mmCIF file with all atom_site columns, C-alpha atoms in Angstrom:
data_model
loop_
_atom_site.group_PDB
_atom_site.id
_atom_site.type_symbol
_atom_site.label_atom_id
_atom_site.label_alt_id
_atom_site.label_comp_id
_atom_site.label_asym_id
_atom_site.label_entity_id
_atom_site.label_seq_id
_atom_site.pdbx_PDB_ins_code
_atom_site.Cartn_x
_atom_site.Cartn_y
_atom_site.Cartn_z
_atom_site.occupancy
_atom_site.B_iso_or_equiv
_atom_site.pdbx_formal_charge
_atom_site.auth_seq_id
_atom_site.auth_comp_id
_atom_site.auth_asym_id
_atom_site.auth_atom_id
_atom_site.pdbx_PDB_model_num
ATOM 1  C CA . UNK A 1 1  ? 0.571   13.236 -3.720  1.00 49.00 ? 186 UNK A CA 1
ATOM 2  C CA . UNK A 1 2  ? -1.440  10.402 -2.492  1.00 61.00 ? 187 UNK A CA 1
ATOM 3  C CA . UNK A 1 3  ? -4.858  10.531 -3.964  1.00 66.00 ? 188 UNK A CA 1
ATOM 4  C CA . UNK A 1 4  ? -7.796  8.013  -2.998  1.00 70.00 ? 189 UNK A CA 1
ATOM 5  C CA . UNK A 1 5  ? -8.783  5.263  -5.460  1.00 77.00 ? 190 UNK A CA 1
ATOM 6  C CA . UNK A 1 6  ? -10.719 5.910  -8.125  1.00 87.00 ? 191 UNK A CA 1
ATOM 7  C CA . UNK A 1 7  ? -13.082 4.003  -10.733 1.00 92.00 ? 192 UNK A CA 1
ATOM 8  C CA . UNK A 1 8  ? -10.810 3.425  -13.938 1.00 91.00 ? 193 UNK A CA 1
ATOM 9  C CA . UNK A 1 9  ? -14.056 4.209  -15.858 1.00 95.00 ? 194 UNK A CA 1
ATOM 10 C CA . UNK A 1 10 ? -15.633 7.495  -14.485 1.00 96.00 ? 195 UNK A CA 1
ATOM 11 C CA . UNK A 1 11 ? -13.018 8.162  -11.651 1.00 94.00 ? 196 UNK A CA 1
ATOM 12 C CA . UNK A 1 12 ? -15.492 8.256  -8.984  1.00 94.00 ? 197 UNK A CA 1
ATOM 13 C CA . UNK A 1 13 ? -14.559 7.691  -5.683  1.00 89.00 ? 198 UNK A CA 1
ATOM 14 C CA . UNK A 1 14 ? -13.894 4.228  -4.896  1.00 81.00 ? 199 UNK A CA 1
ATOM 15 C CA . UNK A 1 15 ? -16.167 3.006  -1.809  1.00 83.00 ? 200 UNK A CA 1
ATOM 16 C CA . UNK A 1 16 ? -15.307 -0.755 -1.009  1.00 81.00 ? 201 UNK A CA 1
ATOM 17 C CA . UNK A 1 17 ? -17.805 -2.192 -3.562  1.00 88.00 ? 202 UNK A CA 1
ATOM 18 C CA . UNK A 1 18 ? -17.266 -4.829 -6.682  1.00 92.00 ? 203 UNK A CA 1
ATOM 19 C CA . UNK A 1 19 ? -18.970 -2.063 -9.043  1.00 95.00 ? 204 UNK A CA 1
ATOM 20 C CA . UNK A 1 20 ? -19.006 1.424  -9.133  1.00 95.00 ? 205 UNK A CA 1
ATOM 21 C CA . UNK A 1 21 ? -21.856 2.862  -7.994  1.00 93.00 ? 206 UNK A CA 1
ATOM 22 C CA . UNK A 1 22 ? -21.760 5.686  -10.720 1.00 95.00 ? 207 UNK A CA 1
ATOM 23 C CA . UNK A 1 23 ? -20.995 3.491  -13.688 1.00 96.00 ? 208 UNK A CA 1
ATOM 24 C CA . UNK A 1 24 ? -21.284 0.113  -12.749 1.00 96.00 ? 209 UNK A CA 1
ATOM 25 C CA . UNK A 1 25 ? -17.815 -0.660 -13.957 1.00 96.00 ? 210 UNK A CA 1
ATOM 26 C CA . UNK A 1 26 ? -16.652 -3.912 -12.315 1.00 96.00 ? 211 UNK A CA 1
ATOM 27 C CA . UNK A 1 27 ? -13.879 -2.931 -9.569  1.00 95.00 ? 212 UNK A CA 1
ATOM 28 C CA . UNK A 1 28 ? -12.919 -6.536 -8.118  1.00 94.00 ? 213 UNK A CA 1
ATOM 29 C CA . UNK A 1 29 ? -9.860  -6.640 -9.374  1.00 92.00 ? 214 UNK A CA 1
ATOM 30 C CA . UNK A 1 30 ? -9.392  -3.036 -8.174  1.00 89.00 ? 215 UNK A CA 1
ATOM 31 C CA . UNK A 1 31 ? -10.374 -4.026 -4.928  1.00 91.00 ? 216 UNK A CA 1
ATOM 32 C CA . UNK A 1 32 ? -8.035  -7.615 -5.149  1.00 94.00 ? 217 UNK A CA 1
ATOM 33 C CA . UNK A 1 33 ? -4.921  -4.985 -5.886  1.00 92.00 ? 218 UNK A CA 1
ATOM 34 C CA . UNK A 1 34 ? -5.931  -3.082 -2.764  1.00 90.00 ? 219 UNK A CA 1
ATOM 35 C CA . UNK A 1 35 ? -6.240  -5.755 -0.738  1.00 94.00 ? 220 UNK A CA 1
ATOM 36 C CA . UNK A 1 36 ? -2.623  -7.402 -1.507  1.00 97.00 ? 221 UNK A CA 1
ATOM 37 C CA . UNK A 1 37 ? -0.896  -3.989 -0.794  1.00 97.00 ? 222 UNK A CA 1
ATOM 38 C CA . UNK A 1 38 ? -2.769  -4.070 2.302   1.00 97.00 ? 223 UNK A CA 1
ATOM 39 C CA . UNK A 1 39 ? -1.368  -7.457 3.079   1.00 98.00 ? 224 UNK A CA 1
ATOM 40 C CA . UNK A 1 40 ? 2.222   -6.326 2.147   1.00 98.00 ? 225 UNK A CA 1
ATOM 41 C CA . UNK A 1 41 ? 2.141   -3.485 3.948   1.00 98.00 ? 226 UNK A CA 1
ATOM 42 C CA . UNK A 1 42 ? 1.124   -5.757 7.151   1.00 98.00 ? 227 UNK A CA 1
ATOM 43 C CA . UNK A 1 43 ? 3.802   -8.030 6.628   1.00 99.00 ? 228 UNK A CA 1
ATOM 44 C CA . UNK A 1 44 ? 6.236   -4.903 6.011   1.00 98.00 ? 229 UNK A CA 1
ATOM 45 C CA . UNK A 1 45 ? 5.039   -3.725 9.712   1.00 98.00 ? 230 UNK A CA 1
ATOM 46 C CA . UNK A 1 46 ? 5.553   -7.375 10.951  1.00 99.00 ? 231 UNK A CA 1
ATOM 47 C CA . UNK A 1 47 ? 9.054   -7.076 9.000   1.00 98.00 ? 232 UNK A CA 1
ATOM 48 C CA . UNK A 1 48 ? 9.809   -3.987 11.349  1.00 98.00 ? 233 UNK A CA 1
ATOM 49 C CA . UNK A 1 49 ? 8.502   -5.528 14.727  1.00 97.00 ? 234 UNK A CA 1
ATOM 50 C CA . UNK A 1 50 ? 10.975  -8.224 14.066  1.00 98.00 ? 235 UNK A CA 1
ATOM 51 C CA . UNK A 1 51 ? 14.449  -6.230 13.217  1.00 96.00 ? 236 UNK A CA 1
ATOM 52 C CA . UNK A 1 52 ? 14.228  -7.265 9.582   1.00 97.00 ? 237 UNK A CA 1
ATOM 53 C CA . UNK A 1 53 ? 14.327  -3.551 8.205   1.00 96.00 ? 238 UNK A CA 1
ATOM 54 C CA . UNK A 1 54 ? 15.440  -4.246 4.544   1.00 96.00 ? 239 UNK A CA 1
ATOM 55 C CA . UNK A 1 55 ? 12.720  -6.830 4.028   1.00 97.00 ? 240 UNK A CA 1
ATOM 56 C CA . UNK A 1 56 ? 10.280  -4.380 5.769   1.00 98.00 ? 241 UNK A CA 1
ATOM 57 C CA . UNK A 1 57 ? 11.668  -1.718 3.419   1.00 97.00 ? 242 UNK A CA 1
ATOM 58 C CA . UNK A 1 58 ? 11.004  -3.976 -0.075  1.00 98.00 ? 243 UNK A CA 1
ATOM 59 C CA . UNK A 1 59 ? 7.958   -5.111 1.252   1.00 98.00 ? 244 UNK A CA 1
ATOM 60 C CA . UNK A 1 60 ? 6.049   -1.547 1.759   1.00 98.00 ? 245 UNK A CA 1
ATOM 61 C CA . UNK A 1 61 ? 7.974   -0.526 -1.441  1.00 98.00 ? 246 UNK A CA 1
ATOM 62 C CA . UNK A 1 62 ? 6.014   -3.081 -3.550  1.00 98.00 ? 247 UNK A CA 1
ATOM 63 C CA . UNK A 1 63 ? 2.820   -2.462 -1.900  1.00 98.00 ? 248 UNK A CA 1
ATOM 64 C CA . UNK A 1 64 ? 3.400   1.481  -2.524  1.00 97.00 ? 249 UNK A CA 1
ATOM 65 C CA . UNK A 1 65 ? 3.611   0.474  -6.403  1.00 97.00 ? 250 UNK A CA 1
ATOM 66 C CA . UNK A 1 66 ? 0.206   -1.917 -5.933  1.00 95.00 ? 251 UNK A CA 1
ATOM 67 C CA . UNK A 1 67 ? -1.852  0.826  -4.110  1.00 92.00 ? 252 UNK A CA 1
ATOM 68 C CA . UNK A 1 68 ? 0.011   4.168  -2.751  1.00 92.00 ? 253 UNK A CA 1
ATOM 69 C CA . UNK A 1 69 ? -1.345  5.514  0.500   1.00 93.00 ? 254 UNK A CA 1
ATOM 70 C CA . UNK A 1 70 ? -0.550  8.092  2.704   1.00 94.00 ? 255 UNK A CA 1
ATOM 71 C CA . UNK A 1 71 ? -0.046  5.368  6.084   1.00 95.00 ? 256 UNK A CA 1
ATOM 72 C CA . UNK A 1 72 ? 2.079   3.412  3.499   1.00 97.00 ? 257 UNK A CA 1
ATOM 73 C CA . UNK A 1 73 ? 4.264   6.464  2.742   1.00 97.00 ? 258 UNK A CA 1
ATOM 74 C CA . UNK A 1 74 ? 5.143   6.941  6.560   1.00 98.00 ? 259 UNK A CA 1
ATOM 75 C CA . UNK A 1 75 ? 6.001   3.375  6.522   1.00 98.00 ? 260 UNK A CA 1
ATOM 76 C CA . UNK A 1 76 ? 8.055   3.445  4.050   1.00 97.00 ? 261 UNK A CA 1
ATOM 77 C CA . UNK A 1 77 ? 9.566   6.242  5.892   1.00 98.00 ? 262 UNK A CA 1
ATOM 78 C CA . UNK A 1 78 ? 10.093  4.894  8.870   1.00 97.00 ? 263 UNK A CA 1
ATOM 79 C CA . UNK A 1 79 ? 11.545  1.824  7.325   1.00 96.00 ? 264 UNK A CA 1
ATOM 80 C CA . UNK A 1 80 ? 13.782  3.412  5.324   1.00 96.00 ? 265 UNK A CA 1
ATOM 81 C CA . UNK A 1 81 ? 15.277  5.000  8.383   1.00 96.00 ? 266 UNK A CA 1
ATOM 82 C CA . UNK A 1 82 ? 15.531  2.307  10.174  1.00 95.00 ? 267 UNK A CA 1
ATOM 83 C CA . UNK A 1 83 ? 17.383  0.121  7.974   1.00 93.00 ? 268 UNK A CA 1
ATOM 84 C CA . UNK A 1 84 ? 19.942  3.490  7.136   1.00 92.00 ? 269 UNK A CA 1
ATOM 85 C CA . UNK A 1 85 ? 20.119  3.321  11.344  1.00 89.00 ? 270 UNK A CA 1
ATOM 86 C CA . UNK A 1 86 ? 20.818  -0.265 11.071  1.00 85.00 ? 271 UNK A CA 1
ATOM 87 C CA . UNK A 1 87 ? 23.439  -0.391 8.598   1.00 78.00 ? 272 UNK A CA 1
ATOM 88 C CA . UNK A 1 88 ? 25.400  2.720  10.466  1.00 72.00 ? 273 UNK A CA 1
ATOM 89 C CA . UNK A 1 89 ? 25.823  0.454  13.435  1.00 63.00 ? 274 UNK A CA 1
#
């Protein structure tokens, strides 16, 4: 379902670096992606903290469609349930 990122070139395993260690393919802009879902998803959790569970919802949604991960799945999960909890009240 989730699988880990990969080099667009070769599809090696990403590890954290500006180029790929197999190819040498430049991955900054992999690694820029990455980094905004990260941000969304941090926001998303700050979204939660604070009651806002729609915004929290939209927020891990987008950063799902940047860079899918399994921790962003639950979130979006618990999120989701949430805001269905919230609107039933």
């Amino acid at each position: 379902m989730h699988s880990p990122p990969q080099c667009p070139v070769c599809r090696a395993r990403f590890r954290g670096q500006t180029a790929c260690p197999r190819c040498g393919a430049d991955l900054s802009r992999l690694m820029f992606v990455a980094a905004c879902a990260q941000r969304l998803r941090r926001r998303a959790r700050q979204a939660l903290c604070e009651g806002h569970y729609r915004a929290a919802l939209e927020l891990v949604a987008e950063a799902q469609n940047l860079h899918c991960t399994p921790r962003g799945h639950k979130l979006a999960q618990i999120a989701r349930l949430l805001d269905m909890v919230s609107i039933r009240r």
